[in-house]
PDB file of N, CA and C in Angstrom:
ATOM      1  N   MET L   1       0.841  -1.189   0.000  1.00 52.00           N
ATOM      2  CA  MET L   1       0.000   0.000   0.000  1.00 52.00           C
ATOM      3  C   MET L   1       0.884   1.250   0.000  1.00 52.00           C
ATOM      4  N   ALA L   2       0.419   2.242  -0.705  1.00 67.00           N
ATOM      5  CA  ALA L   2       1.156   3.499  -0.799  1.00 67.00           C
ATOM      6  C   ALA L   2       1.042   4.284   0.500  1.00 67.00           C
ATOM      7  N   ASN L   3       2.079   5.038   0.770  1.00 90.00           N
ATOM      8  CA  ASN L   3       2.078   5.959   1.892  1.00 90.00           C
ATOM      9  C   ASN L   3       1.592   7.306   1.362  1.00 90.00           C
ATOM     10  N   VAL L   4       0.614   7.920   2.031  1.00 94.00           N
ATOM     11  CA  VAL L   4       0.051   9.183   1.573  1.00 94.00           C
ATOM     12  C   VAL L   4       0.259  10.237   2.659  1.00 94.00           C
ATOM     13  N   VAL L   5       0.810  11.383   2.236  1.00 94.00           N
ATOM     14  CA  VAL L   5       1.050  12.502   3.138  1.00 94.00           C
ATOM     15  C   VAL L   5       0.364  13.731   2.549  1.00 94.00           C
ATOM     16  N   VAL L   6      -0.451  14.403   3.367  1.00 97.00           N
ATOM     17  CA  VAL L   6      -1.135  15.615   2.938  1.00 97.00           C
ATOM     18  C   VAL L   6      -0.528  16.797   3.688  1.00 97.00           C
ATOM     19  N   TRP L   7       0.014  17.742   2.936  1.00 97.00           N
ATOM     20  CA  TRP L   7       0.512  18.998   3.502  1.00 97.00           C
ATOM     21  C   TRP L   7      -0.659  19.965   3.411  1.00 97.00           C
ATOM     22  N   SER L   8      -1.092  20.534   4.534  1.00 97.00           N
ATOM     23  CA  SER L   8      -2.292  21.365   4.546  1.00 97.00           C
ATOM     24  C   SER L   8      -2.154  22.508   5.549  1.00 97.00           C
ATOM     25  N   LYS L   9      -3.190  23.358   5.573  1.00 96.00           N
ATOM     26  CA  LYS L   9      -3.237  24.417   6.582  1.00 96.00           C
ATOM     27  C   LYS L   9      -4.678  24.640   6.998  1.00 96.00           C
ATOM     28  N   VAL L  10      -4.851  25.202   8.169  1.00 96.00           N
ATOM     29  CA  VAL L  10      -6.170  25.528   8.695  1.00 96.00           C
ATOM     30  C   VAL L  10      -6.801  26.584   7.797  1.00 96.00           C
ATOM     31  N   GLY L  11      -8.087  26.406   7.482  1.00 96.00           N
ATOM     32  CA  GLY L  11      -8.816  27.376   6.682  1.00 96.00           C
ATOM     33  C   GLY L  11      -8.711  27.157   5.184  1.00 96.00           C
ATOM     34  N   CYS L  12      -7.993  26.157   4.759  1.00 96.00           N
ATOM     35  CA  CYS L  12      -7.849  25.850   3.332  1.00 96.00           C
ATOM     36  C   CYS L  12      -8.974  24.908   2.928  1.00 96.00           C
ATOM     37  N   HIS L  13      -9.902  25.434   2.136  1.00 96.00           N
ATOM     38  CA  HIS L  13     -11.073  24.647   1.730  1.00 96.00           C
ATOM     39  C   HIS L  13     -10.671  23.423   0.906  1.00 96.00           C
ATOM     40  N   TYR L  14      -9.754  23.599  -0.028  1.00 96.00           N
ATOM     41  CA  TYR L  14      -9.350  22.471  -0.847  1.00 96.00           C
ATOM     42  C   TYR L  14      -8.603  21.419  -0.021  1.00 96.00           C
ATOM     43  N   CYS L  15      -7.822  21.861   0.964  1.00 96.00           N
ATOM     44  CA  CYS L  15      -7.142  20.910   1.858  1.00 96.00           C
ATOM     45  C   CYS L  15      -8.169  20.011   2.536  1.00 96.00           C
ATOM     46  N   LYS L  16      -9.244  20.621   2.996  1.00 97.00           N
ATOM     47  CA  LYS L  16     -10.324  19.864   3.655  1.00 97.00           C
ATOM     48  C   LYS L  16     -10.958  18.894   2.673  1.00 97.00           C
ATOM     49  N   ASP L  17     -11.186  19.345   1.435  1.00 96.00           N
ATOM     50  CA  ASP L  17     -11.764  18.466   0.416  1.00 96.00           C
ATOM     51  C   ASP L  17     -10.875  17.254   0.157  1.00 96.00           C
ATOM     52  N   VAL L  18      -9.578  17.484   0.072  1.00 97.00           N
ATOM     53  CA  VAL L  18      -8.624  16.395  -0.166  1.00 97.00           C
ATOM     54  C   VAL L  18      -8.683  15.385   0.979  1.00 97.00           C
ATOM     55  N   LYS L  19      -8.646  15.869   2.206  1.00 97.00           N
ATOM     56  CA  LYS L  19      -8.671  14.960   3.360  1.00 97.00           C
ATOM     57  C   LYS L  19     -10.002  14.217   3.450  1.00 97.00           C
ATOM     58  N   ASN L  20     -11.100  14.900   3.142  1.00 97.00           N
ATOM     59  CA  ASN L  20     -12.412  14.231   3.126  1.00 97.00           C
ATOM     60  C   ASN L  20     -12.447  13.144   2.059  1.00 97.00           C
ATOM     61  N   TYR L  21     -11.925  13.438   0.883  1.00 97.00           N
ATOM     62  CA  TYR L  21     -11.901  12.451  -0.201  1.00 97.00           C
ATOM     63  C   TYR L  21     -11.103  11.214   0.219  1.00 97.00           C
ATOM     64  N   LEU L  22      -9.920  11.417   0.768  1.00 96.00           N
ATOM     65  CA  LEU L  22      -9.089  10.287   1.193  1.00 96.00           C
ATOM     66  C   LEU L  22      -9.788   9.462   2.264  1.00 96.00           C
ATOM     67  N   THR L  23     -10.435  10.136   3.201  1.00 97.00           N
ATOM     68  CA  THR L  23     -11.171   9.438   4.258  1.00 97.00           C
ATOM     69  C   THR L  23     -12.309   8.619   3.660  1.00 97.00           C
ATOM     70  N   GLU L  24     -13.059   9.212   2.726  1.00 96.00           N
ATOM     71  CA  GLU L  24     -14.168   8.504   2.074  1.00 96.00           C
ATOM     72  C   GLU L  24     -13.686   7.280   1.300  1.00 96.00           C
ATOM     73  N   GLN L  25     -12.479   7.355   0.761  1.00 94.00           N
ATOM     74  CA  GLN L  25     -11.908   6.248  -0.002  1.00 94.00           C
ATOM     75  C   GLN L  25     -11.178   5.239   0.898  1.00 94.00           C
ATOM     76  N   ASN L  26     -11.256   5.458   2.205  1.00 94.00           N
ATOM     77  CA  ASN L  26     -10.582   4.592   3.187  1.00 94.00           C
ATOM     78  C   ASN L  26      -9.071   4.531   2.955  1.00 94.00           C
ATOM     79  N   ILE L  27      -8.503   5.674   2.598  1.00 93.00           N
ATOM     80  CA  ILE L  27      -7.059   5.771   2.406  1.00 93.00           C
ATOM     81  C   ILE L  27      -6.466   6.464   3.622  1.00 93.00           C
ATOM     82  N   VAL L  28      -5.604   5.757   4.305  1.00 94.00           N
ATOM     83  CA  VAL L  28      -4.948   6.292   5.491  1.00 94.00           C
ATOM     84  C   VAL L  28      -3.892   7.296   5.033  1.00 94.00           C
ATOM     85  N   PHE L  29      -3.832   8.436   5.718  1.00 96.00           N
ATOM     86  CA  PHE L  29      -2.861   9.463   5.353  1.00 96.00           C
ATOM     87  C   PHE L  29      -2.331  10.156   6.592  1.00 96.00           C
ATOM     88  N   GLN L  30      -1.152  10.729   6.432  1.00 94.00           N
ATOM     89  CA  GLN L  30      -0.551  11.558   7.474  1.00 94.00           C
ATOM     90  C   GLN L  30      -0.789  13.008   7.073  1.00 94.00           C
ATOM     91  N   ASP L  31      -1.192  13.841   8.007  1.00 96.00           N
ATOM     92  CA  ASP L  31      -1.433  15.257   7.743  1.00 96.00           C
ATOM     93  C   ASP L  31      -0.302  16.076   8.349  1.00 96.00           C
ATOM     94  N   ILE L  32       0.324  16.900   7.519  1.00 96.00           N
ATOM     95  CA  ILE L  32       1.343  17.834   7.990  1.00 96.00           C
ATOM     96  C   ILE L  32       0.743  19.227   7.885  1.00 96.00           C
ATOM     97  N   ASP L  33       0.485  19.844   9.020  1.00 96.00           N
ATOM     98  CA  ASP L  33      -0.153  21.157   9.085  1.00 96.00           C
ATOM     99  C   ASP L  33       0.921  22.242   9.044  1.00 96.00           C
ATOM    100  N   VAL L  34       0.905  23.056   7.976  1.00 96.00           N
ATOM    101  CA  VAL L  34       1.911  24.099   7.825  1.00 96.00           C
ATOM    102  C   VAL L  34       1.458  25.431   8.424  1.00 96.00           C
ATOM    103  N   THR L  35       0.262  25.468   9.004  1.00 96.00           N
ATOM    104  CA  THR L  35      -0.250  26.698   9.611  1.00 96.00           C
ATOM    105  C   THR L  35       0.743  27.207  10.650  1.00 96.00           C
ATOM    106  N   ASP L  36       1.159  28.439  10.519  1.00 94.00           N
ATOM    107  CA  ASP L  36       2.099  29.073  11.452  1.00 94.00           C
ATOM    108  C   ASP L  36       3.450  28.366  11.532  1.00 94.00           C
ATOM    109  N   HIS L  37       3.806  27.611  10.493  1.00 95.00           N
ATOM    110  CA  HIS L  37       5.099  26.909  10.456  1.00 95.00           C
ATOM    111  C   HIS L  37       5.768  27.173   9.110  1.00 95.00           C
ATOM    112  N   ASP L  38       6.298  28.364   8.953  1.00 91.00           N
ATOM    113  CA  ASP L  38       6.910  28.741   7.683  1.00 91.00           C
ATOM    114  C   ASP L  38       8.059  27.817   7.288  1.00 91.00           C
ATOM    115  N   TYR L  39       8.741  27.233   8.250  1.00 94.00           N
ATOM    116  CA  TYR L  39       9.839  26.332   7.922  1.00 94.00           C
ATOM    117  C   TYR L  39       9.343  25.119   7.139  1.00 94.00           C
ATOM    118  N   LEU L  40       8.083  24.717   7.369  1.00 95.00           N
ATOM    119  CA  LEU L  40       7.523  23.599   6.598  1.00 95.00           C
ATOM    120  C   LEU L  40       7.245  24.024   5.156  1.00 95.00           C
ATOM    121  N   ARG L  41       6.866  25.275   4.965  1.00 93.00           N
ATOM    122  CA  ARG L  41       6.690  25.786   3.602  1.00 93.00           C
ATOM    123  C   ARG L  41       8.041  25.838   2.882  1.00 93.00           C
ATOM    124  N   GLU L  42       9.103  26.077   3.639  1.00 94.00           N
ATOM    125  CA  GLU L  42      10.445  26.058   3.053  1.00 94.00           C
ATOM    126  C   GLU L  42      10.789  24.656   2.552  1.00 94.00           C
ATOM    127  N   VAL L  43      10.320  23.637   3.270  1.00 93.00           N
ATOM    128  CA  VAL L  43      10.525  22.256   2.834  1.00 93.00           C
ATOM    129  C   VAL L  43       9.830  22.036   1.491  1.00 93.00           C
ATOM    130  N   LEU L  44       8.581  22.493   1.374  1.00 93.00           N
ATOM    131  CA  LEU L  44       7.859  22.373   0.110  1.00 93.00           C
ATOM    132  C   LEU L  44       8.581  23.131  -1.003  1.00 93.00           C
ATOM    133  N   GLN L  45       9.087  24.309  -0.689  1.00 94.00           N
ATOM    134  CA  GLN L  45       9.817  25.103  -1.668  1.00 94.00           C
ATOM    135  C   GLN L  45      11.048  24.336  -2.160  1.00 94.00           C
ATOM    136  N   ALA L  46      11.770  23.732  -1.246  1.00 94.00           N
ATOM    137  CA  ALA L  46      12.978  22.992  -1.612  1.00 94.00           C
ATOM    138  C   ALA L  46      12.651  21.734  -2.422  1.00 94.00           C
ATOM    139  N   LYS L  47      11.582  21.044  -2.040  1.00 91.00           N
ATOM    140  CA  LYS L  47      11.241  19.783  -2.699  1.00 91.00           C
ATOM    141  C   LYS L  47      10.564  19.978  -4.050  1.00 91.00           C
ATOM    142  N   TYR L  48       9.634  20.941  -4.118  1.00 92.00           N
ATOM    143  CA  TYR L  48       8.767  21.045  -5.294  1.00 92.00           C
ATOM    144  C   TYR L  48       8.723  22.435  -5.927  1.00 92.00           C
ATOM    145  N   GLY L  49       9.415  23.397  -5.349  1.00 94.00           N
ATOM    146  CA  GLY L  49       9.432  24.731  -5.904  1.00 94.00           C
ATOM    147  C   GLY L  49       8.150  25.518  -5.685  1.00 94.00           C
ATOM    148  N   ILE L  50       7.369  25.106  -4.701  1.00 93.00           N
ATOM    149  CA  ILE L  50       6.102  25.782  -4.375  1.00 93.00           C
ATOM    150  C   ILE L  50       6.000  25.970  -2.872  1.00 93.00           C
ATOM    151  N   ARG L  51       5.151  26.893  -2.475  1.00 92.00           N
ATOM    152  CA  ARG L  51       4.910  27.113  -1.042  1.00 92.00           C
ATOM    153  C   ARG L  51       3.437  26.931  -0.684  1.00 92.00           C
ATOM    154  N   HIS L  52       2.600  26.691  -1.690  1.00 93.00           N
ATOM    155  CA  HIS L  52       1.161  26.586  -1.433  1.00 93.00           C
ATOM    156  C   HIS L  52       0.766  25.166  -1.029  1.00 93.00           C
ATOM    157  N   VAL L  53      -0.356  25.057  -0.405  1.00 95.00           N
ATOM    158  CA  VAL L  53      -0.937  23.771  -0.040  1.00 95.00           C
ATOM    159  C   VAL L  53      -2.338  23.714  -0.627  1.00 95.00           C
ATOM    160  N   PRO L  54      -2.895  22.574  -0.788  1.00 96.00           N
ATOM    161  CA  PRO L  54      -2.361  21.283  -0.379  1.00 96.00           C
ATOM    162  C   PRO L  54      -1.359  20.722  -1.376  1.00 96.00           C
ATOM    163  N   VAL L  55      -0.494  19.915  -0.826  1.00 96.00           N
ATOM    164  CA  VAL L  55       0.381  19.056  -1.609  1.00 96.00           C
ATOM    165  C   VAL L  55       0.140  17.657  -1.064  1.00 96.00           C
ATOM    166  N   VAL L  56      -0.081  16.719  -1.966  1.00 96.00           N
ATOM    167  CA  VAL L  56      -0.288  15.334  -1.553  1.00 96.00           C
ATOM    168  C   VAL L  56       0.872  14.519  -2.095  1.00 96.00           C
ATOM    169  N   GLU L  57       1.582  13.887  -1.195  1.00 95.00           N
ATOM    170  CA  GLU L  57       2.680  13.005  -1.580  1.00 95.00           C
ATOM    171  C   GLU L  57       2.188  11.570  -1.505  1.00 95.00           C
ATOM    172  N   ILE L  58       2.431  10.837  -2.573  1.00 93.00           N
ATOM    173  CA  ILE L  58       2.054   9.428  -2.634  1.00 93.00           C
ATOM    174  C   ILE L  58       3.326   8.664  -2.917  1.00 93.00           C
ATOM    175  N   GLY L  59       3.648   7.719  -2.044  1.00 87.00           N
ATOM    176  CA  GLY L  59       4.925   7.054  -2.245  1.00 87.00           C
ATOM    177  C   GLY L  59       5.023   5.665  -1.691  1.00 87.00           C
ATOM    178  N   ASP L  60       6.183   5.135  -1.911  1.00 75.00           N
ATOM    179  CA  ASP L  60       6.544   3.807  -1.458  1.00 75.00           C
ATOM    180  C   ASP L  60       7.634   3.977  -0.409  1.00 75.00           C
ATOM    181  N   ILE L  61       7.290   3.699   0.835  1.00 65.00           N
ATOM    182  CA  ILE L  61       8.230   3.879   1.942  1.00 65.00           C
ATOM    183  C   ILE L  61       9.478   3.028   1.742  1.00 65.00           C
ATOM    184  N   GLU L  62       9.283   1.778   1.332  1.00 70.00           N
ATOM    185  CA  GLU L  62      10.415   0.870   1.186  1.00 70.00           C
ATOM    186  C   GLU L  62      11.399   1.339   0.122  1.00 70.00           C
ATOM    187  N   LYS L  63      10.886   1.877  -0.981  1.00 73.00           N
ATOM    188  CA  LYS L  63      11.747   2.329  -2.070  1.00 73.00           C
ATOM    189  C   LYS L  63      12.167   3.783  -1.900  1.00 73.00           C
ATOM    190  N   GLY L  64      11.489   4.507  -1.003  1.00 72.00           N
ATOM    191  CA  GLY L  64      11.810   5.906  -0.772  1.00 72.00           C
ATOM    192  C   GLY L  64      11.473   6.809  -1.939  1.00 72.00           C
ATOM    193  N   LYS L  65      10.512   6.411  -2.761  1.00 79.00           N
ATOM    194  CA  LYS L  65      10.124   7.195  -3.928  1.00 79.00           C
ATOM    195  C   LYS L  65       8.725   7.760  -3.723  1.00 79.00           C
ATOM    196  N   TYR L  66       8.596   9.060  -3.964  1.00 81.00           N
ATOM    197  CA  TYR L  66       7.319   9.744  -3.794  1.00 81.00           C
ATOM    198  C   TYR L  66       6.960  10.544  -5.035  1.00 81.00           C
ATOM    199  N   GLN L  67       5.667  10.635  -5.290  1.00 88.00           N
ATOM    200  CA  GLN L  67       5.127  11.480  -6.340  1.00 88.00           C
ATOM    201  C   GLN L  67       4.308  12.547  -5.635  1.00 88.00           C
ATOM    202  N   ALA L  68       4.450  13.790  -6.058  1.00 93.00           N
ATOM    203  CA  ALA L  68       3.693  14.874  -5.440  1.00 93.00           C
ATOM    204  C   ALA L  68       2.571  15.328  -6.367  1.00 93.00           C
ATOM    205  N   VAL L  69       1.391  15.491  -5.786  1.00 95.00           N
ATOM    206  CA  VAL L  69       0.268  16.075  -6.506  1.00 95.00           C
ATOM    207  C   VAL L  69       0.174  17.515  -6.013  1.00 95.00           C
ATOM    208  N   THR L  70       0.503  18.447  -6.900  1.00 94.00           N
ATOM    209  CA  THR L  70       0.502  19.862  -6.524  1.00 94.00           C
ATOM    210  C   THR L  70      -0.616  20.641  -7.224  1.00 94.00           C
ATOM    211  N   GLU L  71      -1.268  20.004  -8.195  1.00 93.00           N
ATOM    212  CA  GLU L  71      -2.349  20.657  -8.913  1.00 93.00           C
ATOM    213  C   GLU L  71      -3.610  20.691  -8.056  1.00 93.00           C
ATOM    214  N   ILE L  72      -4.419  21.733  -8.257  1.00 91.00           N
ATOM    215  CA  ILE L  72      -5.670  21.874  -7.525  1.00 91.00           C
ATOM    216  C   ILE L  72      -6.770  21.146  -8.288  1.00 91.00           C
ATOM    217  N   GLY L  73      -7.444  20.242  -7.602  1.00 92.00           N
ATOM    218  CA  GLY L  73      -8.532  19.478  -8.196  1.00 92.00           C
ATOM    219  C   GLY L  73      -8.424  18.015  -7.797  1.00 92.00           C
ATOM    220  N   ILE L  74      -9.520  17.480  -7.303  1.00 94.00           N
ATOM    221  CA  ILE L  74      -9.549  16.074  -6.870  1.00 94.00           C
ATOM    222  C   ILE L  74      -9.192  15.141  -8.020  1.00 94.00           C
ATOM    223  N   GLU L  75      -9.519  15.537  -9.253  1.00 95.00           N
ATOM    224  CA  GLU L  75      -9.234  14.677 -10.407  1.00 95.00           C
ATOM    225  C   GLU L  75      -7.741  14.373 -10.536  1.00 95.00           C
ATOM    226  N   TYR L  76      -6.871  15.298 -10.156  1.00 95.00           N
ATOM    227  CA  TYR L  76      -5.428  15.061 -10.210  1.00 95.00           C
ATOM    228  C   TYR L  76      -4.999  14.044  -9.146  1.00 95.00           C
ATOM    229  N   LEU L  77      -5.610  14.143  -7.985  1.00 95.00           N
ATOM    230  CA  LEU L  77      -5.330  13.188  -6.911  1.00 95.00           C
ATOM    231  C   LEU L  77      -5.812  11.795  -7.310  1.00 95.00           C
ATOM    232  N   GLU L  78      -7.027  11.712  -7.858  1.00 94.00           N
ATOM    233  CA  GLU L  78      -7.568  10.416  -8.296  1.00 94.00           C
ATOM    234  C   GLU L  78      -6.651   9.768  -9.329  1.00 94.00           C
ATOM    235  N   LYS L  79      -6.196  10.558 -10.295  1.00 93.00           N
ATOM    236  CA  LYS L  79      -5.322  10.044 -11.347  1.00 93.00           C
ATOM    237  C   LYS L  79      -4.018   9.515 -10.762  1.00 93.00           C
ATOM    238  N   ALA L  80      -3.416  10.256  -9.842  1.00 92.00           N
ATOM    239  CA  ALA L  80      -2.150   9.834  -9.229  1.00 92.00           C
ATOM    240  C   ALA L  80      -2.339   8.558  -8.412  1.00 92.00           C
ATOM    241  N   LEU L  81      -3.435   8.461  -7.677  1.00 90.00           N
ATOM    242  CA  LEU L  81      -3.703   7.250  -6.894  1.00 90.00           C
ATOM    243  C   LEU L  81      -3.921   6.044  -7.799  1.00 90.00           C
ATOM    244  N   LEU L  82      -4.637   6.251  -8.898  1.00 87.00           N
ATOM    245  CA  LEU L  82      -4.888   5.173  -9.854  1.00 87.00           C
ATOM    246  C   LEU L  82      -3.577   4.714 -10.480  1.00 87.00           C
ATOM    247  N   GLN L  83      -2.727   5.634 -10.858  1.00 83.00           N
ATOM    248  CA  GLN L  83      -1.428   5.274 -11.455  1.00 83.00           C
ATOM    249  C   GLN L  83      -0.580   4.498 -10.457  1.00 83.00           C
ATOM    250  N   LYS L  84      -0.626   4.874  -9.205  1.00 76.00           N
ATOM    251  CA  LYS L  84       0.152   4.180  -8.174  1.00 76.00           C
ATOM    252  C   LYS L  84      -0.324   2.746  -8.034  1.00 76.00           C
ATOM    253  N   GLU L  85      -1.640   2.534  -8.099  1.00 68.00           N
ATOM    254  CA  GLU L  85      -2.196   1.190  -7.991  1.00 68.00           C
ATOM    255  C   GLU L  85      -1.810   0.341  -9.193  1.00 68.00           C
ATOM    256  N   GLU L  86      -1.740   0.950 -10.384  1.00 56.00           N
ATOM    257  CA  GLU L  86      -1.397   0.206 -11.598  1.00 56.00           C
ATOM    258  C   GLU L  86       0.050  -0.261 -11.594  1.00 56.00           C
ATOM    259  N   VAL L  87       0.921   0.434 -10.882  1.00 50.00           N
ATOM    260  CA  VAL L  87       2.328   0.086 -10.821  1.00 50.00           C
ATOM    261  C   VAL L  87       2.545  -1.193 -10.023  1.00 50.00           C
ATOM    262  N   LYS L  88       1.687  -1.447  -9.065  1.00 50.00           N
ATOM    263  CA  LYS L  88       1.856  -2.619  -8.180  1.00 50.00           C
ATOM    264  C   LYS L  88       1.784  -3.927  -8.930  1.00 50.00           C
TER     265      LYS L  88
END
């Protein structure tokens, strides 16, 4: 099973939508709240060249490989999750 990490902040409507979608799909995820933690936004900047949230990382812990979904829209998350399942 893929490891899913959601980078989010309080008051972000799309962040809430992403977490609700994952919960509805019974996908376990870790939430990293960047609210009032600019150093976490620096991590996003270093990794993906962006500071906005949500960012959803989908990866394989054993292989240490992650794919980031940075586009806004559940359809991008669905596509990335489907591609991850097809790789297995």
